[in-house]
Coordinates of C-alpha atoms in Angstrom, one line a residue:
Chain A
M1049 CA 14.1 32.8 -13.7
H1050 CA 14.7 31.6 -10.1
N1051 CA 11.3 31.9 -7.1
Q1052 CA 12.7 32.8 -4.0
C1053 CA 13.8 29.3 -1.6
S1054 CA 11.1 28.1 0.2
D1055 CA 12.0 28.6 3.9
W1056 CA 12.6 25.1 5.1
P1057 CA 14.9 24.0 7.9
T1058 CA 18.0 21.7 6.8
P1059 CA 17.9 18.3 8.9
P1060 CA 21.4 17.1 9.3
A1061 CA 21.9 14.4 6.3
A1062 CA 23.4 11.8 8.7
A1063 CA 20.0 11.9 10.8
V1064 CA 17.8 10.9 7.8
P1065 CA 18.0 8.1 6.3
G1066 CA 17.7 8.1 2.5
Q1067 CA 18.5 12.0 2.4
A1068 CA 22.1 11.4 1.0
R1069 CA 20.7 9.3 -2.1
F1070 CA 18.1 12.0 -2.7
R1071 CA 20.7 14.7 -2.9
E1072 CA 22.9 12.6 -4.9
L1073 CA 20.0 12.0 -7.2
L1074 CA 18.9 15.8 -7.3
V1075 CA 21.7 16.7 -10.6
P1076 CA 20.6 13.9 -12.7
R1077 CA 16.9 14.2 -11.9
V1078 CA 17.4 17.9 -12.7
L1079 CA 18.8 17.4 -16.0
A1080 CA 16.5 14.6 -16.6
F1081 CA 13.8 17.3 -16.3
E1082 CA 15.5 19.4 -18.8
S1083 CA 15.8 17.0 -21.6
F1084 CA 12.0 16.1 -21.2
R1085 CA 11.1 20.0 -20.8
K1086 CA 13.0 19.9 -24.5
A1087 CA 11.9 17.1 -25.9
I1088 CA 7.7 18.2 -24.9
E1089 CA 8.9 22.0 -26.7
A1090 CA 10.3 20.7 -29.4
G1091 CA 6.9 18.5 -30.4
P1092 CA 7.7 15.0 -31.6
G1093 CA 7.3 12.6 -28.6
A1094 CA 6.3 15.4 -26.5
D1095 CA 3.6 12.6 -25.3
A1096 CA 5.8 10.2 -24.1
A1097 CA 8.2 12.8 -22.5
L1098 CA 5.6 14.8 -20.7
R1099 CA 4.6 11.3 -19.1
D1100 CA 8.4 10.7 -18.1
V1101 CA 8.2 14.2 -16.3
A1102 CA 5.2 12.8 -14.5
A1103 CA 6.9 9.6 -13.7
L1104 CA 10.0 11.4 -12.2
A1105 CA 7.7 13.9 -10.3
H1106 CA 5.8 10.5 -8.9
K1107 CA 9.7 9.2 -7.8
I1108 CA 10.1 12.2 -6.1
A1109 CA 7.0 12.9 -4.2
G1110 CA 7.3 9.3 -2.9
A1111 CA 10.4 10.1 -0.8
A1112 CA 10.9 13.8 -0.5
E1113 CA 8.7 14.4 2.3
V1114 CA 10.5 11.9 4.2
V1115 CA 13.9 12.9 3.8
G1116 CA 13.4 16.1 4.7
Y1117 CA 12.1 18.0 1.9
P1118 CA 8.3 18.6 2.4
N1119 CA 8.0 21.5 -0.5
A1120 CA 9.8 19.3 -2.8
G1121 CA 6.9 16.5 -2.1
E1122 CA 4.2 18.8 -2.4
F1123 CA 5.1 20.3 -5.7
S1124 CA 6.2 17.2 -7.3
A1125 CA 3.1 15.6 -6.3
A1126 CA 1.3 18.5 -7.6
L1127 CA 3.1 18.6 -10.7
E1128 CA 2.4 14.8 -11.3
T1129 CA -1.2 15.2 -10.5
S1130 CA -1.7 18.2 -13.2
I1131 CA -0.1 15.7 -15.7
L1132 CA -2.3 12.8 -15.0
R1133 CA -5.4 14.8 -14.7
G1134 CA -4.9 16.1 -18.1
F1135 CA -4.4 12.9 -19.7
A1136 CA -7.4 11.5 -18.2
A1137 CA -9.5 14.5 -19.3
G1138 CA -8.2 14.0 -22.8
A1139 CA -6.6 17.1 -23.1
T1140 CA -3.8 18.2 -25.9
V1141 CA -0.2 17.9 -25.0
A1142 CA 0.0 21.2 -25.4
G1143 CA -2.8 22.2 -23.1
I1144 CA -1.7 19.7 -20.4
W1145 CA 1.7 21.4 -20.6
R1146 CA 0.6 24.8 -20.5
E1147 CA -1.2 24.1 -17.0
A1148 CA 1.7 22.2 -15.8
A1149 CA 4.6 24.6 -16.9
P1150 CA 4.6 26.8 -13.6
L1151 CA 4.4 23.8 -11.3
F1152 CA 7.5 22.2 -13.5
E1153 CA 9.2 25.4 -13.1
R1154 CA 8.3 25.9 -9.2
L1155 CA 9.7 22.0 -8.4
L1156 CA 13.1 22.7 -10.3
D1157 CA 13.6 25.9 -8.1
E1158 CA 13.0 24.3 -5.4
M1159 CA 15.4 21.6 -6.5
E1160 CA 17.9 24.1 -6.9
C1161 CA 17.6 25.4 -3.8
I1162 CA 18.1 22.1 -1.9
L1163 CA 21.4 22.0 -3.9
D1164 CA 22.1 25.2 -3.4
A1165 CA 21.9 24.8 0.8
Chain B
M1012 CA 10.2 -12.2 9.0
R1013 CA 12.0 -12.3 5.6
I1014 CA 10.6 -9.3 3.6
L1015 CA 11.2 -8.9 -0.3
A1016 CA 11.0 -4.7 -0.8
V1017 CA 10.5 -3.8 -4.3
D1018 CA 10.8 -0.2 -5.8
D1019 CA 12.2 1.2 -8.7
D1020 CA 12.9 4.1 -6.9
T1021 CA 16.5 3.4 -4.5
V1022 CA 16.0 6.3 -2.7
F1023 CA 12.6 5.2 -1.4
L1024 CA 14.2 1.8 -1.0
E1025 CA 16.9 3.0 1.3
L1026 CA 14.0 4.9 3.5
I1027 CA 11.8 1.7 3.5
L1028 CA 15.0 -0.5 4.8
S1029 CA 16.0 1.9 7.5
A1030 CA 12.0 2.3 8.4
L1031 CA 11.5 -1.6 8.6
R1032 CA 14.8 -1.9 10.5
S1033 CA 13.8 0.6 13.0
L1034 CA 10.9 -1.4 13.6
G1035 CA 12.9 -4.5 14.0
Y1036 CA 12.4 -6.1 10.8
D1037 CA 16.1 -7.0 10.3
D1038 CA 15.9 -9.6 7.3
V1039 CA 15.1 -7.3 4.2
V1040 CA 15.9 -8.0 0.7
T1041 CA 15.4 -5.2 -1.8
A1042 CA 14.8 -5.4 -5.2
N1043 CA 14.6 -2.3 -8.2
S1044 CA 12.5 -4.1 -10.6
A1045 CA 9.8 -6.4 -10.7
E1046 CA 12.3 -8.7 -13.3
Q1047 CA 14.9 -8.3 -10.2
A1048 CA 12.1 -9.1 -7.5
L1049 CA 11.6 -12.1 -9.7
E1050 CA 14.9 -13.5 -10.1
K1051 CA 15.5 -12.8 -6.3
I1052 CA 12.1 -14.7 -5.8
E1053 CA 13.6 -17.4 -7.9
L1054 CA 17.0 -18.0 -6.1
A1055 CA 16.1 -17.4 -2.8
K1056 CA 17.3 -20.4 -0.6
L1057 CA 14.7 -18.8 2.1
P1058 CA 11.2 -18.4 1.3
F1059 CA 10.1 -14.6 1.6
D1060 CA 7.2 -14.4 4.1
C1061 CA 6.0 -10.8 3.3
F1062 CA 6.2 -8.6 -0.1
L1063 CA 6.2 -5.1 0.1
L1064 CA 5.3 -3.6 -4.1
D1065 CA 5.5 -0.8 -5.3
I1066 CA 2.7 -0.2 -7.8
Q1067 CA 3.9 2.4 -10.4
M1068 CA 7.0 0.7 -11.7
P1069 CA 8.2 1.0 -15.3
G1070 CA 8.0 -2.2 -17.2
V1071 CA 6.3 -5.3 -15.5
S1072 CA 3.6 -3.0 -12.7
G1073 CA 3.5 -3.9 -9.4
V1074 CA -0.1 -5.0 -9.8
E1075 CA 1.5 -7.4 -12.3
L1076 CA 4.4 -8.8 -10.2
C1077 CA 1.7 -9.5 -7.5
A1078 CA -0.1 -11.5 -9.8
R1079 CA 2.6 -13.5 -10.5
V1080 CA 3.6 -14.0 -7.4
R1081 CA 0.2 -15.3 -6.3
R1082 CA 0.5 -17.7 -9.1
L1083 CA 3.3 -19.8 -7.4
E1084 CA 2.1 -22.1 -5.2
L1085 CA 4.7 -21.2 -2.3
Y1086 CA 3.5 -17.5 -2.1
R1087 CA -0.3 -18.1 -3.1
R1088 CA -1.1 -17.1 0.8
T1089 CA 2.1 -14.9 1.6
P1090 CA 1.0 -11.3 2.5
V1091 CA 1.3 -8.7 -0.1
V1092 CA 1.7 -4.7 0.9
M1093 CA 1.1 -2.4 -2.5
V1094 CA 3.0 1.0 -1.8
T1095 CA 1.5 3.6 -3.7
A1096 CA 1.3 7.4 -4.0
M1097 CA -2.4 9.0 -3.7
S1098 CA -2.0 9.4 -7.4
G1099 CA -1.6 5.5 -7.7
R1100 CA -5.0 4.8 -5.7
P1101 CA -6.9 4.2 -9.3
F1102 CA -4.5 1.4 -9.4
V1103 CA -5.3 -0.1 -6.1
D1104 CA -8.8 -1.8 -6.9
S1105 CA -6.6 -4.0 -9.7
A1106 CA -3.8 -4.7 -7.2
F1107 CA -6.4 -6.2 -4.6
A1108 CA -8.1 -8.3 -7.8
A1109 CA -4.6 -9.8 -8.5
G1110 CA -4.1 -10.8 -4.7
A1111 CA -3.0 -8.4 -2.8
T1112 CA -3.7 -8.3 1.2
D1113 CA -2.9 -4.8 2.0
Y1114 CA -1.9 -1.3 1.1
L1115 CA 0.1 1.5 2.4
T1116 CA 0.6 5.1 0.8
K1117 CA 3.6 7.1 0.1
P1118 CA 5.3 9.5 1.3
L1119 CA 5.9 6.6 4.0
D1120 CA 4.8 7.3 7.2
R1121 CA 6.1 5.1 10.4
L1122 CA 3.2 4.4 12.4
E1123 CA 1.0 3.2 9.5
L1124 CA 4.2 0.9 8.2
K1125 CA 4.0 -0.3 11.8
A1126 CA 0.4 -0.9 11.5
R1127 CA 0.5 -2.7 8.1
M1128 CA 3.6 -4.9 9.1
G1129 CA 2.1 -5.8 12.0
M1130 CA -0.9 -7.2 9.8
A1131 CA 1.2 -9.0 7.6
A1132 CA 3.0 -10.7 10.7
R1133 CA 0.1 -12.0 12.0
L1134 CA -1.0 -13.2 8.7
H1135 CA 2.4 -15.0 8.7
E1136 CA 2.1 -16.3 12.3
E1137 CA -0.9 -17.7 11.1
R1138 CA 0.4 -19.3 8.0
E1139 CA 3.6 -20.7 10.5
R1140 CA 1.3 -22.0 12.8
L1141 CA -0.8 -24.3 9.8
V1142 CA 2.5 -25.4 8.2
T1143 CA 3.7 -26.5 12.0
Y1144 CA 0.0 -28.3 12.5
A1145 CA 0.3 -29.8 9.0
R1146 CA 3.6 -31.5 9.9
Q1147 CA 2.3 -32.6 13.4
I1148 CA -0.7 -34.5 11.5
G1149 CA 1.7 -35.3 8.5
L1150 CA -0.5 -33.8 6.0
S1151 CA 0.2 -31.4 3.0
V1152 CA -0.4 -27.5 3.8
G1153 CA -2.9 -27.6 1.2
A1154 CA -4.8 -30.3 3.0
A1155 CA -4.4 -28.6 6.3
E1156 CA -5.8 -25.5 5.1
M1157 CA -8.9 -27.5 3.9
Q1158 CA -9.8 -28.1 8.2
V1159 CA -12.3 -25.1 8.2
E1160 CA -13.8 -23.7 10.8
F1161 CA -17.5 -23.0 9.8
D1162 CA -17.5 -19.5 10.7
A1163 CA -14.0 -18.7 9.9
A1164 CA -14.0 -16.2 6.7
F1165 CA -10.9 -17.5 4.2
L1166 CA -10.0 -17.0 0.6
I1167 CA -12.0 -18.8 -1.8
P1168 CA -9.7 -20.8 -4.1
G1169 CA -10.1 -20.4 -8.1
V1170 CA -12.4 -17.5 -8.1
D1171 CA -10.9 -14.4 -9.8
R1172 CA -12.7 -11.6 -8.3
A1173 CA -12.5 -13.4 -4.8
I1174 CA -9.8 -11.9 -2.3
E1175 CA -9.5 -12.4 1.5
Y1176 CA -12.3 -10.4 3.9
M1177 CA -9.4 -9.3 5.8
A1178 CA -7.9 -7.5 2.6
L1179 CA -11.8 -6.2 1.6
E1180 CA -11.7 -4.4 5.2
N1181 CA -8.6 -3.3 4.9
Y1182 CA -9.3 -1.8 1.4
L1183 CA -12.3 0.1 2.7
L1184 CA -10.0 1.6 5.8
T1185 CA -7.8 2.9 3.6
L1186 CA -10.0 4.4 1.5
G1187 CA -11.4 6.2 4.7
R1188 CA -14.7 7.7 5.2
K1189 CA -14.7 10.5 2.8
S1190 CA -14.4 7.8 -0.1
V1191 CA -16.5 5.1 0.7
H1192 CA -19.4 7.0 -0.8
A1193 CA -18.3 6.0 -4.2
Y1194 CA -18.8 2.4 -3.4
A1195 CA -21.4 -0.4 -2.3
S1196 CA -21.8 -3.7 -1.0
F1197 CA -24.3 -6.7 -1.2
G1198 CA -24.3 -9.8 0.8
V1199 CA -25.2 -13.2 -0.5
H1200 CA -26.2 -15.8 2.2
V1201 CA -26.2 -19.8 1.7
T1202 CA -28.8 -20.5 3.8
N1203 CA -28.0 -24.1 3.9
A1204 CA -24.4 -23.4 4.2
A1205 CA -24.6 -25.5 7.6
T1206 CA -26.4 -28.6 6.8
I1207 CA -24.0 -28.8 3.9
Y1208 CA -21.2 -28.1 6.3
A1209 CA -22.2 -30.7 8.8
R1210 CA -23.0 -33.3 6.0
A1211 CA -19.7 -32.5 3.7
D1212 CA -16.0 -32.9 4.2
A1213 CA -14.0 -30.1 4.0
P1214 CA -12.8 -29.8 0.3
T1215 CA -16.6 -30.4 -0.8
F1216 CA -17.9 -27.5 1.1
V1217 CA -15.2 -25.2 -0.3
A1218 CA -15.8 -26.3 -3.4
M1219 CA -19.6 -25.9 -3.0
L1220 CA -18.5 -22.3 -1.8
S1221 CA -16.5 -21.6 -5.2
D1222 CA -19.5 -22.8 -6.7
V1223 CA -21.4 -20.1 -5.2
A1224 CA -18.7 -17.4 -5.8
L1225 CA -18.5 -18.0 -9.4
A1226 CA -22.2 -18.0 -9.7
I1227 CA -22.1 -14.4 -7.8
C1228 CA -19.5 -13.2 -10.8
D1229 CA -21.2 -14.5 -13.4
G1230 CA -24.3 -12.9 -12.3
V1231 CA -23.1 -9.5 -11.4
K1232 CA -22.1 -9.2 -14.9
T1233 CA -19.6 -6.7 -14.2
V1234 CA -15.5 -6.9 -13.6
Q1235 CA -15.6 -4.2 -11.0
V1236 CA -16.5 -6.1 -8.4
L1237 CA -14.1 -7.7 -5.3
L1238 CA -16.2 -10.7 -3.5
A1239 CA -14.9 -12.0 -0.4
Y1240 CA -15.9 -15.1 2.0
A1241 CA -16.7 -13.9 5.5
G1242 CA -17.9 -17.2 7.1
N1243 CA -21.1 -18.7 8.1
G1244 CA -22.3 -19.0 4.7
N1245 CA -22.0 -15.4 3.9
F1246 CA -20.3 -13.7 1.1
V1247 CA -20.1 -10.0 0.8
G1248 CA -19.2 -7.8 -2.7
L1249 CA -18.1 -4.7 -3.0
T1250 CA -18.9 -2.6 -6.4
S1251 CA -19.0 1.0 -7.4
R1252 CA -22.4 2.9 -6.2
T1253 CA -23.5 3.1 -9.5
N1254 CA -23.4 -0.2 -10.3
S1255 CA -27.1 -1.1 -11.6
T1256 CA -27.4 -4.8 -10.9
D1257 CA -30.5 -6.0 -10.1
L1258 CA -30.1 -7.6 -6.9
E1259 CA -33.4 -9.5 -7.1
E1260 CA -32.4 -10.7 -10.5
L1261 CA -29.2 -11.7 -9.3
E1262 CA -30.5 -14.0 -6.3
R1263 CA -32.4 -15.5 -8.9
S1264 CA -29.4 -15.9 -11.2
I1265 CA -27.6 -17.4 -8.6
N1266 CA -30.0 -20.1 -7.7
F1267 CA -30.9 -20.8 -11.1
A1268 CA -26.8 -21.3 -11.9
L1269 CA -26.3 -23.7 -9.1
S1270 CA -29.2 -25.5 -10.2
D1271 CA -27.0 -27.2 -13.1
F1272 CA -24.6 -28.8 -10.4
E1273 CA -27.7 -30.4 -8.8
D1274 CA -26.9 -34.3 -10.0
I1275 CA -23.6 -33.8 -8.8
Y1276 CA -24.8 -32.5 -5.0
Q1277 CA -27.4 -35.7 -5.1
A1278 CA -24.4 -38.1 -5.9
D1279 CA -22.6 -36.4 -3.0
K1280 CA -26.1 -36.9 -0.9
L1281 CA -25.8 -33.0 -0.4
P1282 CA -28.3 -30.4 -0.4
L1283 CA -28.8 -28.1 -3.7
P1284 CA -26.9 -24.7 -2.2
E1285 CA -30.0 -22.0 -1.9
V1286 CA -28.9 -18.5 -1.6
T1287 CA -30.6 -14.8 -0.7
V1288 CA -29.3 -11.7 -1.6
G1289 CA -29.5 -8.8 0.8
E1290 CA -29.9 -5.0 -0.5
L1291 CA -27.3 -2.6 -1.8
I1292 CA -25.5 -0.8 0.8
R1293 CA -24.1 2.2 0.1
G1294 CA -21.5 4.0 1.9
S1295 CA -22.7 7.6 3.0
V1296 CA -20.3 10.4 3.0
F1297 CA -21.8 11.9 5.9
S1298 CA -21.6 8.9 7.8
L1299 CA -19.4 8.7 10.8
S1300 CA -19.3 5.6 11.6
R1301 CA -16.3 3.3 10.2
P1302 CA -16.1 2.3 6.8
T1303 CA -16.2 -1.4 6.8
K1304 CA -19.7 -1.2 8.5
I1305 CA -21.2 -1.6 5.2
L1306 CA -19.7 -5.1 4.8
D1307 CA -21.8 -5.5 8.4
Q1308 CA -24.9 -4.2 7.1
A1309 CA -24.6 -6.0 3.5
I1310 CA -24.1 -9.7 5.3
R1311 CA -27.0 -8.4 7.8
S1312 CA -29.1 -7.7 4.9
A1313 CA -29.0 -10.8 3.3
Q1314 CA -30.1 -13.1 6.5
P1315 CA -33.1 -14.5 5.9
V1316 CA -36.0 -12.8 7.3
T1317 CA -36.8 -15.1 10.6
I1318 CA -40.4 -14.4 11.5
I1319 CA -40.5 -14.5 15.7
R1320 CA -43.8 -15.8 16.6
P1321 CA -44.8 -14.8 20.2
K1322 CA -44.8 -17.3 22.7
M1323 CA -47.9 -19.0 23.6
K1324 CA -48.8 -18.9 27.5
L1325 CA -50.0 -22.1 28.7
L1326 CA -53.1 -21.6 30.6
A1327 CA -53.4 -22.9 34.0
G1328 CA -56.0 -25.8 34.1

């Protein structure tokens, strides 16, 4: 299920350094997120897959806003923070994922919206 | 200024490259892992003048890379600016302890980058002046660095927890007023530093300061301390607000540790260094003053109390 796309202006790619590269990486990153989700839901290796989600969200958070996608930046930062907080608090992988999954979905939706734009 | 920027995210590398170029820094080399960075450092025909290192990288982290760069003699004093997202803040302490001079946060802000690079450029120019000076007077750079001014702040060699005073200030400034309340600082003043400076050559003076720094680190009994030398015989330490070190006991412990070196100082015809330790100055969440104020206050608090006697009036005879 997809949420409504956020209302952000699409800056002209040529005017924003890094934007074209960011867009190029969107599909492989969405696919990577999907494979991490499968691993988390499968059980074995869920811990490592959850950390991979946090690491990829960290990367997106570092650049998205500057290349013209503030919502993707905000959503990925929230996802990363949620997972890291869960690990720091000693929560179970299932518990962390329960909290993080809506944020994960929101970020995927946003990435797909950028792809569609 | 020749810059090496290291980040595992190619988008971010492209961004920073473009931002640096727009600020006039055209000589930028990039690497997308610590391993690749070390290879580029080794093969570089011209040395790098500044490093921009992402903290969170898979494999060898930016903090470990910073420590490895610092172990190379050529890059002992080269500015190292760490780059991190807000979630990477817990790693910043260890980055400074590994020898970082500054840090900036992601997402990249052009003004912040400009300010940080300006600081790095100033450090680089200072280093260049030193190299020129060393060449002119026929000394090695290391020996030229030993021409220390009494009031100069500098990095104390051979002490793990020691960082440059400016790096400590940068750390507090980037933490900001809201976070500084989690920290406390303390000052340590070498009361006879001026006498020792006047009688000793520069390497001996620096060695004396290293002795004091090591005694401070031993006395504090925690690894969670960053120590910097601020010049004029003043050290300042930054630690956690909850640190329970008894500072009166710390003063005794430092002076006791230094007394072990009495024979060495006697042989050099120098007085044994003696220290006073000030109060623990805690950052306040309500304070509107600049975050580095706790360093100034700590230094002031460590100065020995001077009793000002009222001037005697001469009675006309």
